[in-house]
Amino acid sequence: MTSTSVRVTNLPAIKNAPLVGLAEGNSSFNNIHLVALIFGVPYVLKSILPLVCRGGLKTYVFLVVLTVAPTTIAYWTLNSIYGARKNEKIQLPGKDLEQYITIKDEQLRTNYNGKVKIPMQVFHDAYFDGKVDFNGEVLNIMEARLDWAKMNFTPELFKYVLTEFLPEVIVHSQSQDEEQVRGHYDRGDDFYEWFLGPRMIYTSGIILNPDIEESLETLQDNKLAVVCNKLGLKPNDRLLDIGCGWGTLVAYAAKNFGCDATGVTLGKNQAKFGEERIRKNGVSERARILCCDYRDIPTGKGAYTKIVSLEMAEHVGVRRYSSFLSQVYDMLDDDGVFVFQVAGIRPSWQYEDLIWGLFMNKYIFPGADASCSLGWVINKLEGAGFEIKNVDVLGVHYSATIYQWYKNWVSNKSRVIEKYGERWYRIWVFFLAYSTIISRQGSASVFQITMHKNLNAYHRVKGVANHSSIHVKLQKEPILVE
C-alpha cells in the first residue's frame, strides 16, 4: 500500500485512521448523463421498435414514463459497480477477502471469495444473521473495508428505497413517527446505557482538547456547557428542549442556570427516566419532561425565550421540515435564541455515504430521512425567518463520541447478548464501528447552529458576549447520575 501525499494523524482525542482507512471510494455520478439517458432511451426505443416507431409525441411520453425507473436503476447500479474511485492516492492492499472476514454460508462463500469483494449491504445483512464473522476486532477490520467490500447498489437496496424509504418520506404521519420512535427508544434504558454511559446523551459531545483522550462524560459535559453558553441562559429564561431524550440537558440547565426548563420526547421510557433525573438533581419545581409529539407541544406564541433541539429534526422528515421550523419560530420569543443541532450527509457524496445512510435508516433510526447537507439546512432555517449567528461543524467530535460509545458497547457484550440476543449486539457494534469512521472521514457530519429571529428590532449586539463558538470554559456542577 502506497501513498504520495496522504498523511495519517496520531491525536489521542479520536480513533485515528490507518492509511488504508483514508482511501477514497467511488463517487461516479452525473445528473446530465442521467437526464440524457432518461429522455434518450425512449427516443431510441421509439425509433427502432416495430409499430411503436409510427407513434407520435404521446407514444414518446408513454415510453419516458415506462422506462424512467429501470433506466435510473440501471444507471445507479452500473455507476456504483464500475465507477472510478474519487482518487487513488492510496493503493489498496489487494488482500484476499478471507484475510478480513469468514463467510460461513455456503452460497455466499461461493459468490464472494479471494479477490471477489462482497457488497456492503449483502455483508452487513449476513453478519447480522450470523452468516459472516469478522476476523478480528470489528472496528479494525472495518477500517480496511474498501479492500474487501464493494460499495455498490444492490437489488435489496433498491427494493428498500422504493417500498419503504420513499413511502415514509412522503407520508411521515404522526402515528408513523410515534410508532418508529417508541419502537426504537423504548427498547430498554439498559440497552442504551450500555453504550451511552451514565449521562444518557444520544447526541455528539465536543472535544475541547485534541491532545488528550477526553472521557465520554467529559465530551458530553463540554457539549452541555457549550450549548447553554450559546443559548445565553439566565434564571428568568423559559427553555424548551425539543427531542430531549433522557432529559439530561433539561436537568443540567435548570440546575446550573436556574431557568425554567421543559423537555419534550415521544419515548415513554425516556420521559420517565428524565423526570427521575430532574428529581434527583433537586429541580422538580422548575423542570419537567412532556411525553408528546412535537406537533402537540402546549404553547402560545412566543412562549419560550430559548429553544434547543439536538439531533431530533432528522426524524421530522424532509416533507415536514419547514412546518417544524415555522412552529419553532412561532414558539420562540422575538428576543429569543434557538440552538439547533442536526446531522447530514455531504453533498459531494461517495456511494459508501448513501449505502451507510440507508443502513442507518433501516436498522438504527427508522424514519430519520432529513439528514441533509448544511446548505440545505441553512436555506430552510433562513426560509423560516431565522438569522444565522454561528455554525459549528462537529463531525470529528461525533467520531470521538461514537468511539467511546463503541468501546462501552464492546465491554458490555455479554450483558447485551444475555438480555437482547446476538443479533442486536451485532447490529449495534457494526453501527458504532462504522459510524466512528463515517463521521471522522466526513461522509456525514453534524452541524450546531445558533440563530435568532431576523427582525429589525432584535438587538444583535447583545449576542456579541457569547459569540465564542465551542471554546467556552464554564465551571458548572455535573448532573447527578446515581
Short mmCIF file of C-alpha atoms in Angstrom, two decimals:
data_model
loop_
_atom_site.label_atom_id
_atom_site.label_comp_id
_atom_site.label_asym_id
_atom_site.label_seq_id
_atom_site.Cartn_x
_atom_site.Cartn_y
_atom_site.Cartn_z
CA MET A 1 0.00 0.00 0.00
CA THR A 2 1.50 3.32 -1.06
CA SER A 3 0.61 6.99 -0.77
CA THR A 4 2.25 10.02 -2.26
CA SER A 5 0.58 12.77 -0.23
CA VAL A 6 -1.94 11.39 2.27
CA ARG A 7 -0.91 11.81 5.92
CA VAL A 8 -2.19 9.96 8.98
CA THR A 9 -2.83 11.53 12.40
CA ASN A 10 -1.95 10.35 15.86
CA LEU A 11 -4.02 12.51 18.19
CA PRO A 12 -5.40 10.91 21.38
CA ALA A 13 -8.78 12.63 21.02
CA ILE A 14 -10.11 10.27 18.33
CA LYS A 15 -9.71 6.80 16.85
CA ASN A 16 -7.09 7.69 14.22
CA ALA A 17 -7.39 6.12 10.79
CA PRO A 18 -4.68 3.85 9.43
CA LEU A 19 -3.55 4.72 5.91
CA VAL A 20 -5.93 2.21 4.30
CA GLY A 21 -8.78 3.83 6.22
CA LEU A 22 -8.15 7.12 4.40
CA ALA A 23 -8.70 5.68 0.91
CA GLU A 24 -11.37 7.38 -1.21
CA GLY A 25 -14.31 5.49 -2.66
CA ASN A 26 -16.37 5.68 -5.82
CA SER A 27 -18.37 8.87 -6.40
CA SER A 28 -19.03 8.47 -10.13
CA PHE A 29 -22.34 10.16 -10.99
CA ASN A 30 -23.52 12.85 -13.38
CA ASN A 31 -27.02 14.35 -13.40
CA ILE A 32 -26.65 15.47 -17.01
CA HIS A 33 -25.83 11.94 -18.13
CA LEU A 34 -28.79 10.54 -16.18
CA VAL A 35 -31.24 13.05 -17.66
CA ALA A 36 -29.88 12.38 -21.15
CA LEU A 37 -30.49 8.66 -20.66
CA ILE A 38 -33.98 9.16 -19.23
CA PHE A 39 -35.03 11.05 -22.35
CA GLY A 40 -32.65 9.38 -24.81
CA VAL A 41 -33.52 5.72 -24.17
CA PRO A 42 -37.25 6.22 -25.02
CA TYR A 43 -36.23 8.12 -28.17
CA VAL A 44 -34.05 5.22 -29.31
CA LEU A 45 -36.75 2.68 -28.48
CA LYS A 46 -39.34 4.69 -30.37
CA SER A 47 -37.03 4.81 -33.37
CA ILE A 48 -36.26 1.09 -33.59
CA LEU A 49 -39.26 -0.81 -32.23
CA PRO A 50 -41.88 -2.02 -34.75
CA LEU A 51 -45.28 -0.32 -34.53
CA VAL A 52 -44.05 1.99 -31.75
CA CYS A 53 -41.94 3.86 -34.30
CA ARG A 54 -45.17 5.00 -36.01
CA GLY A 55 -46.39 6.78 -32.88
CA GLY A 56 -46.12 10.46 -32.11
CA LEU A 57 -45.48 12.61 -29.04
CA LYS A 58 -47.92 10.71 -26.81
CA THR A 59 -46.13 7.46 -27.60
CA TYR A 60 -42.79 9.03 -26.71
CA VAL A 61 -44.13 10.41 -23.40
CA PHE A 62 -45.57 6.97 -22.59
CA LEU A 63 -42.15 5.39 -23.20
CA VAL A 64 -40.48 8.01 -20.97
CA VAL A 65 -42.86 7.11 -18.12
CA LEU A 66 -42.42 3.40 -18.77
CA THR A 67 -38.61 3.42 -18.83
CA VAL A 68 -37.65 6.14 -16.31
CA ALA A 69 -37.45 3.76 -13.32
CA PRO A 70 -35.47 0.92 -14.96
CA THR A 71 -33.17 3.41 -16.71
CA THR A 72 -32.44 5.21 -13.43
CA ILE A 73 -31.87 1.96 -11.55
CA ALA A 74 -29.55 0.67 -14.26
CA TYR A 75 -27.57 3.93 -14.29
CA TRP A 76 -27.12 3.95 -10.50
CA THR A 77 -26.21 0.26 -10.47
CA LEU A 78 -23.62 0.43 -13.24
CA ASN A 79 -22.01 3.58 -11.89
CA SER A 80 -21.77 2.18 -8.37
CA ILE A 81 -20.13 -1.01 -9.70
CA TYR A 82 -17.83 0.33 -12.41
CA GLY A 83 -17.29 3.98 -11.49
CA ALA A 84 -13.78 5.09 -10.57
CA ARG A 85 -12.66 5.97 -7.09
CA LYS A 86 -12.52 9.69 -6.32
CA ASN A 87 -8.76 9.39 -6.37
CA GLU A 88 -6.20 6.62 -5.98
CA LYS A 89 -3.55 8.36 -3.90
CA ILE A 90 -3.81 5.35 -1.61
CA GLN A 91 -3.35 1.99 -3.29
CA LEU A 92 -5.41 -0.68 -1.54
CA PRO A 93 -3.53 -3.76 -0.24
CA GLY A 94 -5.46 -6.14 -2.52
CA LYS A 95 -5.63 -8.95 0.04
CA ASP A 96 -8.00 -11.89 -0.33
CA LEU A 97 -11.39 -11.41 1.27
CA GLU A 98 -10.67 -14.31 3.63
CA GLN A 99 -7.94 -12.23 5.30
CA TYR A 100 -10.65 -9.94 6.70
CA ILE A 101 -13.87 -11.93 7.13
CA THR A 102 -15.04 -15.53 7.43
CA ILE A 103 -18.11 -16.46 5.40
CA LYS A 104 -19.96 -19.40 6.97
CA ASP A 105 -22.84 -19.50 4.48
CA GLU A 106 -22.02 -21.86 1.59
CA GLN A 107 -23.84 -19.89 -1.13
CA LEU A 108 -22.26 -16.60 -0.08
CA ARG A 109 -18.84 -18.25 0.08
CA THR A 110 -19.30 -19.48 -3.50
CA ASN A 111 -20.21 -15.99 -4.72
CA TYR A 112 -17.64 -13.99 -2.78
CA ASN A 113 -14.11 -15.25 -2.22
CA GLY A 114 -10.50 -14.40 -2.94
CA LYS A 115 -10.35 -11.09 -4.82
CA VAL A 116 -14.15 -11.04 -5.38
CA LYS A 117 -15.43 -8.42 -2.95
CA ILE A 118 -18.78 -8.66 -1.17
CA PRO A 119 -21.32 -5.80 -1.48
CA MET A 120 -21.53 -3.96 1.85
CA GLN A 121 -25.31 -4.39 2.10
CA VAL A 122 -25.02 -8.13 1.48
CA PHE A 123 -22.25 -8.30 4.06
CA HIS A 124 -23.97 -6.47 6.89
CA ASP A 125 -27.25 -8.35 6.46
CA ALA A 126 -25.35 -11.64 6.53
CA TYR A 127 -23.32 -10.51 9.54
CA PHE A 128 -26.46 -9.65 11.48
CA ASP A 129 -27.80 -13.15 10.72
CA GLY A 130 -24.59 -14.81 11.90
CA LYS A 131 -23.60 -15.99 8.41
CA VAL A 132 -20.38 -13.96 8.39
CA ASP A 133 -17.83 -13.06 11.06
CA PHE A 134 -15.02 -10.52 11.32
CA ASN A 135 -11.52 -11.95 11.54
CA GLY A 136 -10.53 -9.71 14.42
CA GLU A 137 -11.71 -6.58 16.15
CA VAL A 138 -14.71 -5.10 14.31
CA LEU A 139 -13.51 -1.51 14.03
CA ASN A 140 -10.05 -2.51 12.81
CA ILE A 141 -11.46 -4.73 10.06
CA MET A 142 -13.94 -2.02 9.05
CA GLU A 143 -11.06 0.43 8.58
CA ALA A 144 -9.93 -1.72 5.62
CA ARG A 145 -13.47 -2.22 4.23
CA LEU A 146 -12.67 -0.87 0.75
CA ASP A 147 -10.22 -3.75 0.31
CA TRP A 148 -12.86 -6.45 0.90
CA ALA A 149 -16.27 -4.82 0.34
CA LYS A 150 -17.93 -3.23 -2.70
CA MET A 151 -19.99 -0.07 -2.23
CA ASN A 152 -22.48 -0.84 -4.97
CA PHE A 153 -26.25 -0.60 -5.12
CA THR A 154 -27.94 -4.00 -4.86
CA PRO A 155 -31.48 -5.16 -5.71
CA GLU A 156 -32.22 -5.30 -1.97
CA LEU A 157 -31.26 -1.63 -1.57
CA PHE A 158 -33.48 -0.55 -4.46
CA LYS A 159 -36.33 -2.61 -3.01
CA TYR A 160 -35.93 -0.89 0.35
CA VAL A 161 -35.79 2.59 -1.20
CA LEU A 162 -38.89 2.04 -3.35
CA THR A 163 -41.08 0.12 -0.89
CA GLU A 164 -40.12 1.59 2.48
CA PHE A 165 -37.85 4.64 2.41
CA LEU A 166 -39.67 6.75 -0.19
CA PRO A 167 -43.19 5.99 1.13
CA GLU A 168 -42.07 7.01 4.62
CA VAL A 169 -40.52 10.22 3.27
CA ILE A 170 -43.79 11.08 1.54
CA VAL A 171 -46.12 10.25 4.44
CA HIS A 172 -44.34 10.97 7.74
CA SER A 173 -47.60 10.88 9.65
CA GLN A 174 -47.79 11.50 13.39
CA SER A 175 -48.75 7.88 14.05
CA GLN A 176 -45.82 6.68 11.93
CA ASP A 177 -43.37 8.87 13.85
CA GLU A 178 -44.78 7.71 17.19
CA GLU A 179 -44.55 4.04 16.25
CA GLN A 180 -40.97 4.36 14.96
CA VAL A 181 -39.62 6.49 17.81
CA ARG A 182 -41.18 4.43 20.57
CA GLY A 183 -40.19 1.19 18.88
CA HIS A 184 -36.61 2.46 18.90
CA TYR A 185 -36.15 4.38 22.14
CA ASP A 186 -38.41 2.34 24.41
CA ARG A 187 -36.41 -0.84 23.83
CA GLY A 188 -34.91 -0.57 27.31
CA ASP A 189 -32.89 2.05 29.18
CA ASP A 190 -30.23 -0.55 29.97
CA PHE A 191 -29.72 -1.20 26.24
CA TYR A 192 -28.78 2.45 25.74
CA GLU A 193 -26.87 2.88 28.99
CA TRP A 194 -24.55 0.07 27.91
CA PHE A 195 -23.08 2.40 25.31
CA LEU A 196 -24.21 5.94 26.25
CA GLY A 197 -22.90 5.66 29.79
CA PRO A 198 -24.31 7.48 32.84
CA ARG A 199 -25.02 10.79 31.06
CA MET A 200 -27.53 9.03 28.75
CA ILE A 201 -27.00 11.59 25.98
CA TYR A 202 -27.56 10.26 22.44
CA THR A 203 -26.02 13.22 20.60
CA SER A 204 -22.48 14.33 19.77
CA GLY A 205 -20.18 15.50 22.52
CA ILE A 206 -17.49 18.14 21.97
CA ILE A 207 -13.70 17.83 22.04
CA LEU A 208 -12.04 20.75 23.82
CA ASN A 209 -8.52 19.29 23.91
CA PRO A 210 -7.39 17.15 20.95
CA ASP A 211 -4.12 16.28 22.73
CA ILE A 212 -5.79 14.04 25.31
CA GLU A 213 -8.45 11.33 25.18
CA GLU A 214 -11.34 13.01 26.95
CA SER A 215 -13.78 10.60 28.57
CA LEU A 216 -17.30 10.23 27.22
CA GLU A 217 -18.59 12.07 30.26
CA THR A 218 -16.18 14.95 29.65
CA LEU A 219 -17.16 15.16 25.98
CA GLN A 220 -20.83 15.37 26.92
CA ASP A 221 -20.24 17.84 29.77
CA ASN A 222 -18.33 20.01 27.29
CA LYS A 223 -21.36 19.91 24.97
CA LEU A 224 -23.82 20.80 27.74
CA ALA A 225 -21.70 23.81 28.71
CA VAL A 226 -21.28 24.96 25.11
CA VAL A 227 -24.99 24.69 24.29
CA CYS A 228 -26.06 26.58 27.41
CA ASN A 229 -23.45 29.26 26.74
CA LYS A 230 -24.69 29.69 23.16
CA LEU A 231 -28.24 29.99 24.46
CA GLY A 232 -27.09 32.59 27.00
CA LEU A 233 -29.29 31.05 29.69
CA LYS A 234 -30.38 33.17 32.64
CA PRO A 235 -32.68 32.48 35.62
CA ASN A 236 -35.62 34.27 34.02
CA ASP A 237 -35.44 32.20 30.82
CA ARG A 238 -38.07 29.71 29.70
CA LEU A 239 -36.20 26.91 27.92
CA LEU A 240 -37.74 24.30 25.60
CA ASP A 241 -35.73 21.22 24.59
CA ILE A 242 -37.43 19.52 21.62
CA GLY A 243 -36.40 15.88 21.44
CA CYS A 244 -34.87 15.96 24.91
CA GLY A 245 -34.03 12.24 25.10
CA TRP A 246 -33.45 11.17 28.69
CA GLY A 247 -33.65 14.76 29.94
CA THR A 248 -30.02 15.38 30.88
CA LEU A 249 -29.79 18.83 29.25
CA VAL A 250 -33.10 19.88 30.85
CA ALA A 251 -31.85 18.91 34.32
CA TYR A 252 -28.44 20.49 33.70
CA ALA A 253 -29.88 23.81 32.53
CA ALA A 254 -32.38 24.08 35.39
CA LYS A 255 -29.72 23.10 37.96
CA ASN A 256 -26.90 25.33 36.78
CA PHE A 257 -28.70 28.34 35.35
CA GLY A 258 -31.88 28.47 37.41
CA CYS A 259 -34.11 28.69 34.34
CA ASP A 260 -37.49 27.09 33.82
CA ALA A 261 -36.89 24.10 31.54
CA THR A 262 -39.29 21.89 29.60
CA GLY A 263 -38.25 18.82 27.66
CA VAL A 264 -40.32 17.02 25.02
CA THR A 265 -39.89 13.41 23.88
CA LEU A 266 -42.04 10.72 22.30
CA GLY A 267 -40.24 8.00 24.26
CA LYS A 268 -42.22 6.86 27.30
CA ASN A 269 -39.16 5.33 28.96
CA GLN A 270 -37.16 8.49 28.27
CA ALA A 271 -39.81 10.72 29.85
CA LYS A 272 -39.95 8.57 32.99
CA PHE A 273 -36.15 8.44 33.22
CA GLY A 274 -35.87 12.20 32.68
CA GLU A 275 -38.39 13.04 35.40
CA GLU A 276 -36.40 10.90 37.84
CA ARG A 277 -33.15 12.62 36.82
CA ILE A 278 -34.79 16.01 37.38
CA ARG A 279 -35.97 14.89 40.84
CA LYS A 280 -32.51 13.61 41.85
CA ASN A 281 -31.00 16.95 40.88
CA GLY A 282 -33.50 18.86 43.01
CA VAL A 283 -35.06 20.95 40.25
CA SER A 284 -38.56 19.47 40.00
CA GLU A 285 -40.13 22.84 40.75
CA ARG A 286 -38.73 24.36 37.56
CA ALA A 287 -38.12 21.45 35.16
CA ARG A 288 -40.32 18.81 33.57
CA ILE A 289 -40.50 16.29 30.72
CA LEU A 290 -43.54 16.07 28.46
CA CYS A 291 -44.18 12.80 26.61
CA CYS A 292 -45.77 14.02 23.39
CA ASP A 293 -45.21 14.65 19.70
CA TYR A 294 -43.57 17.96 18.82
CA ARG A 295 -46.77 18.90 16.97
CA ASP A 296 -48.67 18.68 20.28
CA ILE A 297 -46.41 20.88 22.41
CA PRO A 298 -48.77 23.03 24.51
CA THR A 299 -47.69 26.57 23.82
CA GLY A 300 -48.67 30.07 22.93
CA LYS A 301 -46.93 32.44 20.55
CA GLY A 302 -43.50 33.40 21.90
CA ALA A 303 -43.90 31.14 24.92
CA TYR A 304 -40.17 30.29 25.22
CA THR A 305 -37.21 32.65 25.41
CA LYS A 306 -34.72 29.90 24.49
CA ILE A 307 -35.24 26.77 22.38
CA VAL A 308 -32.83 23.92 21.73
CA SER A 309 -33.19 20.85 19.53
CA LEU A 310 -30.27 18.43 19.30
CA GLU A 311 -30.41 15.81 16.53
CA MET A 312 -34.19 15.46 16.60
CA ALA A 313 -35.07 17.20 13.32
CA GLU A 314 -33.82 14.24 11.25
CA HIS A 315 -36.93 12.42 12.50
CA VAL A 316 -39.19 15.30 11.41
CA GLY A 317 -38.57 14.36 7.80
CA VAL A 318 -37.92 16.34 4.64
CA ARG A 319 -41.61 16.82 3.93
CA ARG A 320 -42.41 18.45 7.31
CA TYR A 321 -39.11 20.24 7.90
CA SER A 322 -40.31 23.72 7.00
CA SER A 323 -43.51 23.45 9.02
CA PHE A 324 -41.49 22.25 12.03
CA LEU A 325 -39.16 25.25 11.79
CA SER A 326 -42.14 27.59 11.42
CA GLN A 327 -43.59 26.10 14.60
CA VAL A 328 -40.30 26.72 16.42
CA TYR A 329 -40.28 30.30 15.11
CA ASP A 330 -43.76 30.91 16.49
CA MET A 331 -42.96 29.36 19.90
CA LEU A 332 -39.78 31.45 20.28
CA ASP A 333 -39.90 34.90 21.86
CA ASP A 334 -38.94 37.69 19.45
CA ASP A 335 -35.79 38.31 21.52
CA GLY A 336 -35.09 34.58 21.90
CA VAL A 337 -32.27 32.28 20.79
CA PHE A 338 -32.52 28.91 19.05
CA VAL A 339 -29.68 26.33 19.10
CA PHE A 340 -30.21 23.62 16.51
CA GLN A 341 -28.01 20.55 16.06
CA VAL A 342 -28.62 18.26 13.11
CA ALA A 343 -26.71 15.56 11.24
CA GLY A 344 -26.33 15.44 7.47
CA ILE A 345 -24.60 13.66 4.59
CA ARG A 346 -22.07 15.61 2.49
CA PRO A 347 -23.37 16.83 -0.88
CA SER A 348 -20.24 15.62 -2.69
CA TRP A 349 -21.14 12.10 -1.64
CA GLN A 350 -19.50 8.80 -2.39
CA TYR A 351 -21.59 5.66 -2.83
CA GLU A 352 -20.44 4.49 0.58
CA ASP A 353 -22.14 7.51 2.16
CA LEU A 354 -25.51 6.60 0.64
CA ILE A 355 -25.23 2.89 1.48
CA TRP A 356 -24.34 3.77 5.07
CA GLY A 357 -27.26 6.23 5.21
CA LEU A 358 -29.74 3.60 4.03
CA PHE A 359 -28.37 1.12 6.59
CA MET A 360 -28.90 3.73 9.31
CA ASN A 361 -32.43 4.46 8.16
CA LYS A 362 -33.39 0.78 8.04
CA TYR A 363 -31.76 -0.54 11.19
CA ILE A 364 -30.90 2.32 13.55
CA PHE A 365 -33.05 5.43 13.03
CA PRO A 366 -36.16 4.46 11.05
CA GLY A 367 -37.95 7.49 9.64
CA ALA A 368 -34.94 9.80 10.05
CA ASP A 369 -34.78 10.86 6.41
CA ALA A 370 -33.92 14.54 6.88
CA SER A 371 -30.15 14.09 7.18
CA CYS A 372 -29.35 16.73 4.58
CA SER A 373 -26.39 18.93 3.73
CA LEU A 374 -25.54 22.06 5.70
CA GLY A 375 -26.50 24.28 2.77
CA TRP A 376 -29.96 22.69 2.58
CA VAL A 377 -30.49 23.13 6.33
CA ILE A 378 -29.39 26.77 6.30
CA ASN A 379 -31.76 27.53 3.42
CA LYS A 380 -34.63 26.01 5.38
CA LEU A 381 -33.76 27.96 8.52
CA GLU A 382 -33.47 31.25 6.69
CA GLY A 383 -36.69 30.48 4.83
CA ALA A 384 -38.44 30.08 8.19
CA GLY A 385 -37.34 33.60 9.20
CA PHE A 386 -34.20 32.91 11.24
CA GLU A 387 -30.87 34.74 11.02
CA ILE A 388 -27.78 32.57 11.49
CA LYS A 389 -25.40 33.74 14.21
CA ASN A 390 -22.95 30.85 14.36
CA VAL A 391 -22.31 27.45 12.77
CA ASP A 392 -20.01 24.80 14.20
CA VAL A 393 -19.33 21.63 12.19
CA LEU A 394 -18.82 18.85 14.72
CA GLY A 395 -18.29 15.72 12.64
CA VAL A 396 -14.93 14.77 14.12
CA HIS A 397 -16.32 15.50 17.59
CA TYR A 398 -19.01 12.95 16.83
CA SER A 399 -16.35 10.44 15.84
CA ALA A 400 -14.68 10.86 19.23
CA THR A 401 -18.05 10.45 20.95
CA ILE A 402 -19.12 7.38 18.99
CA TYR A 403 -15.74 5.74 19.55
CA GLN A 404 -16.38 5.97 23.29
CA TRP A 405 -19.86 4.50 22.73
CA TYR A 406 -18.28 1.70 20.71
CA LYS A 407 -15.84 0.82 23.47
CA ASN A 408 -18.65 0.85 26.04
CA TRP A 409 -20.78 -1.43 23.85
CA VAL A 410 -17.98 -3.95 23.30
CA SER A 411 -17.23 -4.02 27.03
CA ASN A 412 -20.89 -4.88 27.72
CA LYS A 413 -21.15 -7.58 25.03
CA SER A 414 -22.11 -10.42 27.37
CA ARG A 415 -24.85 -8.36 29.05
CA VAL A 416 -26.35 -7.29 25.73
CA ILE A 417 -26.39 -10.82 24.33
CA GLU A 418 -27.82 -12.29 27.52
CA LYS A 419 -30.82 -9.92 27.53
CA TYR A 420 -31.32 -8.89 23.88
CA GLY A 421 -29.60 -11.59 21.85
CA GLU A 422 -26.66 -11.86 19.47
CA ARG A 423 -28.39 -10.09 16.57
CA TRP A 424 -28.95 -6.83 18.48
CA TYR A 425 -25.33 -6.86 19.63
CA ARG A 426 -24.09 -7.36 16.06
CA ILE A 427 -26.29 -4.60 14.60
CA TRP A 428 -25.10 -2.07 17.15
CA VAL A 429 -21.41 -3.00 17.12
CA PHE A 430 -21.45 -2.62 13.32
CA PHE A 431 -23.33 0.68 13.59
CA LEU A 432 -20.96 2.14 16.17
CA ALA A 433 -17.78 0.94 14.45
CA TYR A 434 -18.89 2.17 11.02
CA SER A 435 -20.19 5.50 12.36
CA THR A 436 -16.88 6.17 14.12
CA ILE A 437 -15.31 6.04 10.65
CA ILE A 438 -18.08 7.79 8.71
CA SER A 439 -18.14 10.87 10.95
CA ARG A 440 -14.33 11.06 11.06
CA GLN A 441 -13.94 11.00 7.26
CA GLY A 442 -16.72 13.49 6.53
CA SER A 443 -19.25 11.16 4.88
CA ALA A 444 -21.73 12.50 7.41
CA SER A 445 -21.29 15.34 9.85
CA VAL A 446 -23.26 17.20 12.48
CA PHE A 447 -23.93 20.93 12.48
CA GLN A 448 -24.59 23.02 15.58
CA ILE A 449 -26.31 26.23 14.52
CA THR A 450 -27.12 29.23 16.71
CA MET A 451 -29.72 31.69 15.48
CA HIS A 452 -32.39 34.23 16.33
CA LYS A 453 -35.34 35.75 14.53
CA ASN A 454 -34.39 38.00 11.63
CA LEU A 455 -36.26 41.05 12.89
CA ASN A 456 -35.28 44.71 12.73
CA ALA A 457 -35.94 45.08 16.44
CA TYR A 458 -33.64 42.23 17.50
CA HIS A 459 -30.65 43.67 19.40
CA ARG A 460 -27.85 41.72 17.74
CA VAL A 461 -25.11 43.49 19.68
CA LYS A 462 -26.23 41.74 22.85
CA GLY A 463 -25.13 38.46 21.32
CA VAL A 464 -21.50 39.51 20.96
CA ALA A 465 -20.58 38.47 24.50
CA ASN A 466 -21.23 34.76 23.91
CA HIS A 467 -20.22 34.61 20.25
CA SER A 468 -17.33 32.32 21.13
CA SER A 469 -18.18 29.09 19.30
CA ILE A 470 -17.20 25.92 21.16
CA HIS A 471 -14.30 27.23 23.24
CA VAL A 472 -16.07 28.09 26.46
CA LYS A 473 -14.96 27.09 29.94
CA LEU A 474 -17.98 27.05 32.21
CA GLN A 475 -17.37 25.63 35.68
CA LYS A 476 -20.74 24.08 36.39
CA GLU A 477 -21.91 21.22 38.53
CA PRO A 478 -22.21 17.87 36.79
CA ILE A 479 -25.53 16.08 36.63
CA LEU A 480 -26.20 13.57 39.39
CA VAL A 481 -26.42 10.16 37.74
CA GLU A 482 -26.52 7.74 40.64
#
